[in-house]
Structure formats: C-alpha cells, structure tokens
C-alpha cells in the first residue's frame, strides 16, 4: 500500500497568533504566503517537492516536540535543511530567536534546535538524506 504515497505534502503547525507566526516563519525561514484566511495560512518555500506549512490559529496550542525517553534529548518534529548551518545559527541568535546548542561533528555535519513564538520546537540541519 505504501506505493500510493510519494512525499509529505503539508506540515500543519498550531499557532496562537497567525500574523505573528506568519511574520516569524517568513523572516526566519524565507517562506512565502500561498494563501491566507482569517485563522490559517499556507506557506511555501517555492521549491518543487518540498512540503508546505499550514499555520492554523488555535486556542489549544500544544507546542510540537517530544522527549527521547532513552537519551532525554528534546526533539522537534520538523527539521529544516540549510547548507549554512553555523551562519544560520548565529543569525538566529543575533535576531533573538531562542536556540539550543549547536551540535557539529568532525566532518562539519550536525544541527541545532530553535523555537517559534509559540514554543514549537524546530530544528535545522546541514545533513542531506537520500532523495533530497
């Protein structure tokens, strides 16, 4: 049955204030608004095959994250790719975005976590996986 699904189409993200979150995602990630309603907006990287992000305003924001019960590491559910990992990390810090530690191995590969205005954990990585 898995042959029916070929990629992730959209990642839905709960937000408490649509305008504030749109500003954050557009300025931090460089996404574009594809469509916008009163309480939701579809954002896109304008890159073929890359999922869109659907920001949905809700009074029940439950930030997206989970803790690995084996390592106690807090994980995000969305990992963004950047070839300029260290530059992006320092840019986020300079722009007062909450970031976690920068983890890079000897080969220069790694990542770090950061948060949106609602406390949704996001992460950035410079690791490309098969098919990307």
Coordinates of N, CA and C in Angstrom, one line a residue:
X1 N 0.8 -1.2 0.0 CA 0.0 0.0 0.0 C 0.8 1.3 0.0
X2 N 2.1 1.2 0.5 CA 2.9 2.4 0.6 C 3.2 3.1 -0.7
X3 N 3.0 2.4 -1.8 CA 3.3 2.9 -3.1 C 2.3 4.0 -3.5
X4 N 1.3 4.2 -2.7 CA 0.3 5.3 -3.0 C 0.8 6.7 -2.6
X5 N 1.7 6.7 -1.6 CA 2.2 7.9 -1.0 C 3.6 8.2 -1.5
X6 N 3.9 9.4 -2.1 CA 5.2 9.6 -2.6 C 6.0 10.7 -1.9
X7 N 5.3 11.5 -1.0 CA 6.1 12.5 -0.3 C 5.1 13.2 0.7
X8 N 5.7 14.0 1.6 CA 4.9 14.8 2.5 C 4.4 16.0 1.8
X9 N 3.1 16.3 1.9 CA 2.5 17.4 1.2 C 2.5 18.7 2.0
X10 N 2.1 18.5 3.3 CA 1.9 19.7 4.2 C 2.2 19.3 5.6
X11 N 2.9 20.2 6.3 CA 3.1 20.0 7.8 C 2.2 21.1 8.4
X12 N 1.3 20.7 9.3 CA 0.4 21.6 9.9 C 0.9 22.0 11.3
X13 N 0.9 23.3 11.6 CA 1.5 23.8 12.8 C 0.5 24.7 13.6
X14 N 0.3 24.3 14.9 CA -0.6 25.2 15.7 C 0.0 26.4 16.1
X15 N -0.7 27.6 16.0 CA -0.2 28.9 16.4 C -1.2 29.6 17.2
X16 N -0.8 30.5 18.1 CA -1.8 31.3 18.9 C -2.1 32.6 18.2
X17 N -1.2 33.1 17.4 CA -1.4 34.4 16.7 C -0.9 34.3 15.3
X18 N -1.9 34.2 14.4 CA -1.5 33.9 13.0 C -0.5 35.0 12.4
X19 N -0.8 36.2 12.6 CA 0.0 37.3 12.0 C 1.4 37.2 12.5
X20 N 1.6 37.1 13.9 CA 2.9 37.0 14.5 C 3.7 35.8 14.0
X21 N 3.0 34.7 13.8 CA 3.7 33.4 13.4 C 4.0 33.6 11.9
X22 N 3.1 34.1 11.1 CA 3.5 34.3 9.7 C 4.7 35.2 9.6
X23 N 4.8 36.3 10.3 CA 6.0 37.1 10.3 C 7.2 36.4 10.7
X24 N 7.1 35.5 11.7 CA 8.3 34.7 12.1 C 8.7 33.8 11.0
X25 N 7.8 33.0 10.5 CA 8.2 32.0 9.5 C 8.7 32.6 8.2
X26 N 8.1 33.8 7.8 CA 8.6 34.4 6.6 C 10.0 35.0 6.8
X27 N 10.2 35.7 8.0 CA 11.5 36.3 8.2 C 12.6 35.3 8.5
X28 N 12.3 34.3 9.3 CA 13.3 33.3 9.7 C 13.6 32.3 8.7
X29 N 12.5 31.8 8.0 CA 12.7 30.7 7.0 C 12.7 31.2 5.6
X30 N 12.2 32.4 5.3 CA 12.2 32.9 4.0 C 11.0 32.3 3.2
X31 N 10.0 31.8 3.8 CA 8.9 31.2 3.1 C 7.9 32.3 2.6
X32 N 7.1 31.9 1.7 CA 6.1 32.8 1.0 C 4.7 32.4 1.4
X33 N 3.8 33.3 1.4 CA 2.4 33.1 1.7 C 1.7 32.6 0.4
X34 N 1.2 31.4 0.4 CA 0.5 30.9 -0.8 C -1.0 31.3 -0.7
X35 N -1.6 31.2 0.5 CA -3.0 31.6 0.7 C -3.1 31.9 2.2
X36 N -4.1 32.8 2.5 CA -4.3 33.2 3.8 C -5.8 33.4 4.1
X37 N -6.3 32.8 5.2 CA -7.7 33.1 5.6 C -7.6 33.9 6.9
X38 N -8.8 34.0 7.6 CA -8.8 34.7 8.9 C -8.0 34.0 10.0
X39 N -8.0 32.7 10.0 CA -7.3 31.9 11.0 C -6.3 30.9 10.6
X40 N -5.9 30.9 9.3 CA -5.0 29.9 8.8 C -4.3 30.5 7.6
X41 N -3.1 30.0 7.4 CA -2.3 30.4 6.2 C -1.4 29.3 5.7
X42 N -1.3 29.2 4.4 CA -0.4 28.2 3.7 C 0.9 28.9 3.3
X43 N 2.0 28.4 3.8 CA 3.3 28.9 3.5 C 4.1 28.0 2.7
X44 N 4.9 28.5 1.8 CA 5.7 27.6 0.9 C 7.1 28.2 0.7
X45 N 8.0 27.2 0.4 CA 9.4 27.6 0.1 C 9.6 27.9 -1.4
X46 N 8.5 27.6 -2.2 CA 8.5 27.7 -3.7 C 9.6 26.8 -4.3
X47 N 9.7 25.6 -3.7 CA 10.6 24.6 -4.2 C 9.9 23.3 -4.4
X48 N 10.0 22.8 -5.6 CA 9.2 21.6 -6.0 C 9.6 20.5 -5.1
X49 N 8.5 19.8 -4.7 CA 8.7 18.6 -3.9 C 8.9 18.8 -2.4
X50 N 9.0 20.1 -2.0 CA 9.1 20.4 -0.6 C 7.8 20.7 0.1
X51 N 7.5 20.1 1.2 CA 6.2 20.3 1.8 C 5.9 21.8 2.1
X52 N 4.6 22.1 2.1 CA 4.1 23.4 2.5 C 3.9 23.4 4.0
X53 N 3.8 24.5 4.6 CA 3.5 24.6 6.1 C 2.1 25.3 6.2
X54 N 1.2 24.7 6.9 CA -0.1 25.3 7.1 C -0.2 25.7 8.6
X55 N -0.1 27.0 8.8 CA -0.3 27.6 10.1 C -1.7 27.7 10.5
X56 N -2.1 27.1 11.6 CA -3.5 27.1 12.0 C -3.7 27.8 13.4
X57 N -4.4 28.9 13.4 CA -4.6 29.6 14.7 C -5.5 28.8 15.6
X58 N -5.2 28.6 16.8 CA -6.0 27.8 17.7 C -5.8 28.3 19.2
X59 N -6.8 28.1 20.0 CA -6.6 28.5 21.4 C -6.0 27.3 22.2
X60 N -5.8 26.2 21.5 CA -5.3 25.0 22.1 C -3.9 24.7 21.6
X61 N -3.0 25.7 21.7 CA -1.6 25.4 21.2 C -0.9 24.5 22.1
X62 N -0.6 23.3 21.6 CA 0.3 22.4 22.3 C 1.6 22.3 21.5
X63 N 2.6 22.9 22.0 CA 3.8 23.0 21.3 C 4.3 21.6 20.8
X64 N 4.8 21.6 19.5 CA 5.3 20.4 18.9 C 6.7 20.1 19.4
X65 N 6.8 19.0 20.1 CA 8.1 18.4 20.5 C 7.9 17.1 21.2
X66 N 8.9 16.4 21.4 CA 8.9 15.2 22.3 C 10.2 14.9 22.8
X67 N 10.2 14.2 24.0 CA 11.5 13.9 24.6 C 11.8 12.4 24.4
X68 N 13.0 12.1 23.9 CA 13.5 10.8 23.8 C 13.7 10.2 25.2
X69 N 12.9 9.2 25.5 CA 13.0 8.6 26.8 C 14.3 7.8 27.1
X70 N 15.0 7.6 26.1 CA 16.3 6.9 26.3 C 17.5 7.8 26.5
X71 N 17.4 9.0 25.9 CA 18.5 9.9 26.0 C 18.2 11.2 26.7
X72 N 16.9 11.5 26.9 CA 16.3 12.7 27.5 C 16.5 13.9 26.5
X73 N 16.9 13.7 25.3 CA 17.0 14.8 24.3 C 15.6 15.2 23.9
X74 N 15.4 16.5 23.8 CA 14.1 17.0 23.3 C 14.2 17.2 21.8
X75 N 13.3 16.6 21.1 CA 13.3 16.6 19.6 C 12.2 17.4 19.1
X76 N 12.5 18.0 17.9 CA 11.4 18.7 17.1 C 10.8 17.7 16.2
X77 N 9.7 18.1 15.6 CA 9.0 17.2 14.6 C 9.3 17.7 13.2
X78 N 9.9 18.9 13.1 CA 10.3 19.4 11.8 C 11.7 19.8 11.8
X79 N 12.5 19.3 10.8 CA 13.9 19.5 10.7 C 14.1 20.2 9.4
X80 N 14.6 21.5 9.4 CA 14.8 22.3 8.2 C 16.3 22.1 7.7
X81 N 16.5 22.1 6.4 CA 17.8 21.9 5.9 C 18.4 23.3 5.5
X82 N 19.7 23.4 5.9 CA 20.5 24.6 5.4 C 21.9 24.2 5.2
X83 N 22.5 24.5 4.1 CA 24.0 24.2 3.9 C 24.8 25.2 4.7
X84 N 24.2 26.3 5.2 CA 25.0 27.3 6.0 C 24.6 27.2 7.5
X85 N 24.8 26.1 8.1 CA 24.3 25.8 9.4 C 24.8 26.8 10.5
X86 N 26.1 27.0 10.5 CA 26.7 27.9 11.5 C 26.3 29.3 11.3
X87 N 26.2 29.8 10.0 CA 25.7 31.1 9.7 C 24.3 31.3 10.2
X88 N 23.4 30.3 9.9 CA 22.0 30.4 10.3 C 21.9 30.4 11.8
X89 N 22.7 29.6 12.5 CA 22.6 29.6 13.9 C 23.0 31.0 14.5
X90 N 24.1 31.6 14.0 CA 24.5 32.9 14.6 C 23.5 34.0 14.2
X91 N 22.9 33.9 13.0 CA 21.9 34.8 12.6 C 20.6 34.8 13.5
X92 N 20.2 33.5 13.8 CA 19.0 33.4 14.7 C 19.3 34.0 16.1
X93 N 20.5 33.7 16.6 CA 20.9 34.3 17.9 C 20.9 35.8 17.9
X94 N 21.5 36.3 16.8 CA 21.6 37.8 16.6 C 20.2 38.4 16.6
X95 N 19.2 37.6 16.0 CA 17.8 38.1 15.9 C 16.9 37.7 17.0
X96 N 17.6 37.3 18.1 CA 16.9 36.9 19.4 C 15.9 35.8 19.3
X97 N 16.1 34.8 18.4 CA 15.3 33.6 18.4 C 15.9 32.6 19.4
X98 N 15.1 32.0 20.2 CA 15.6 31.0 21.1 C 16.2 29.8 20.4
X99 N 17.5 29.6 20.6 CA 18.1 28.4 20.0 C 18.8 27.5 21.1
X100 N 18.9 26.3 20.7 CA 19.6 25.3 21.6 C 21.1 25.3 21.2
X101 N 21.8 24.3 21.7 CA 23.3 24.2 21.4 C 23.5 23.8 20.0
X102 N 24.6 24.3 19.4 CA 25.0 23.9 18.0 C 25.8 22.6 18.1
X103 N 25.3 21.5 17.5 CA 26.0 20.2 17.6 C 26.5 19.9 16.2
X104 N 27.9 19.9 16.1 CA 28.5 19.6 14.8 C 29.6 18.6 15.0
X105 N 29.7 17.6 14.1 CA 30.7 16.6 14.3 C 32.0 17.0 13.6
X106 N 33.0 16.1 13.5 CA 34.3 16.4 12.9 C 34.2 16.7 11.5
X107 N 33.2 16.1 10.8 CA 33.1 16.4 9.3 C 32.3 17.7 9.1
X108 N 31.9 18.4 10.1 CA 31.1 19.6 10.0 C 29.6 19.4 9.8
X109 N 29.1 18.2 10.0 CA 27.7 17.9 9.9 C 27.0 17.9 11.2
X110 N 25.8 18.4 11.3 CA 25.1 18.5 12.5 C 23.8 19.3 12.5
X111 N 23.5 19.9 13.6 CA 22.2 20.6 13.6 C 22.0 21.3 15.0
X112 N 20.9 21.9 15.2 CA 20.5 22.6 16.4 C 19.0 22.8 16.4
X113 N 18.5 23.0 17.6 CA 17.1 23.3 17.7 C 16.8 24.8 17.9
X114 N 15.6 25.2 17.6 CA 15.2 26.6 17.8 C 13.7 26.6 18.0
X115 N 13.1 27.7 18.5 CA 11.7 27.7 18.8 C 11.0 28.9 18.0
X116 N 9.7 28.6 17.7 CA 8.9 29.6 17.1 C 8.2 30.4 18.3
X117 N 7.5 31.4 18.0 CA 6.9 32.2 19.1 C 5.9 31.5 20.0
X118 N 5.4 30.3 19.6 CA 4.5 29.5 20.4 C 5.2 28.4 21.1
X119 N 6.5 28.3 21.0 CA 7.3 27.3 21.7 C 7.4 26.0 20.9
X120 N 6.9 26.0 19.6 CA 7.1 24.8 18.8 C 8.6 24.6 18.6
X121 N 9.0 23.4 18.9 CA 10.4 23.1 18.6 C 10.6 22.8 17.1
X122 N 11.6 23.5 16.6 CA 12.0 23.3 15.2 C 13.5 23.0 15.2
X123 N 14.0 22.5 14.2 CA 15.5 22.3 14.1 C 16.0 22.5 12.7
X124 N 17.3 22.8 12.7 CA 18.0 23.0 11.4 C 19.2 22.0 11.3
X125 N 19.4 21.5 10.1 CA 20.5 20.6 9.9 C 21.1 20.8 8.6
X126 N 22.4 20.5 8.5 CA 23.1 20.6 7.2 C 23.3 19.2 6.6
X127 N 22.5 18.2 7.0 CA 22.6 16.8 6.5 C 21.5 16.6 5.5
X128 N 22.0 16.2 4.3 CA 21.0 15.8 3.2 C 20.9 14.3 3.2
X129 N 19.6 13.9 3.1 CA 19.3 12.5 3.0 C 19.0 12.0 1.6
X130 N 19.0 10.8 1.4 CA 18.7 10.2 0.1 C 17.4 10.8 -0.5
X131 N 17.5 11.2 -1.8 CA 16.3 11.8 -2.4 C 16.1 13.3 -2.2
X132 N 16.9 13.9 -1.4 CA 16.7 15.3 -1.2 C 17.6 16.1 -2.1

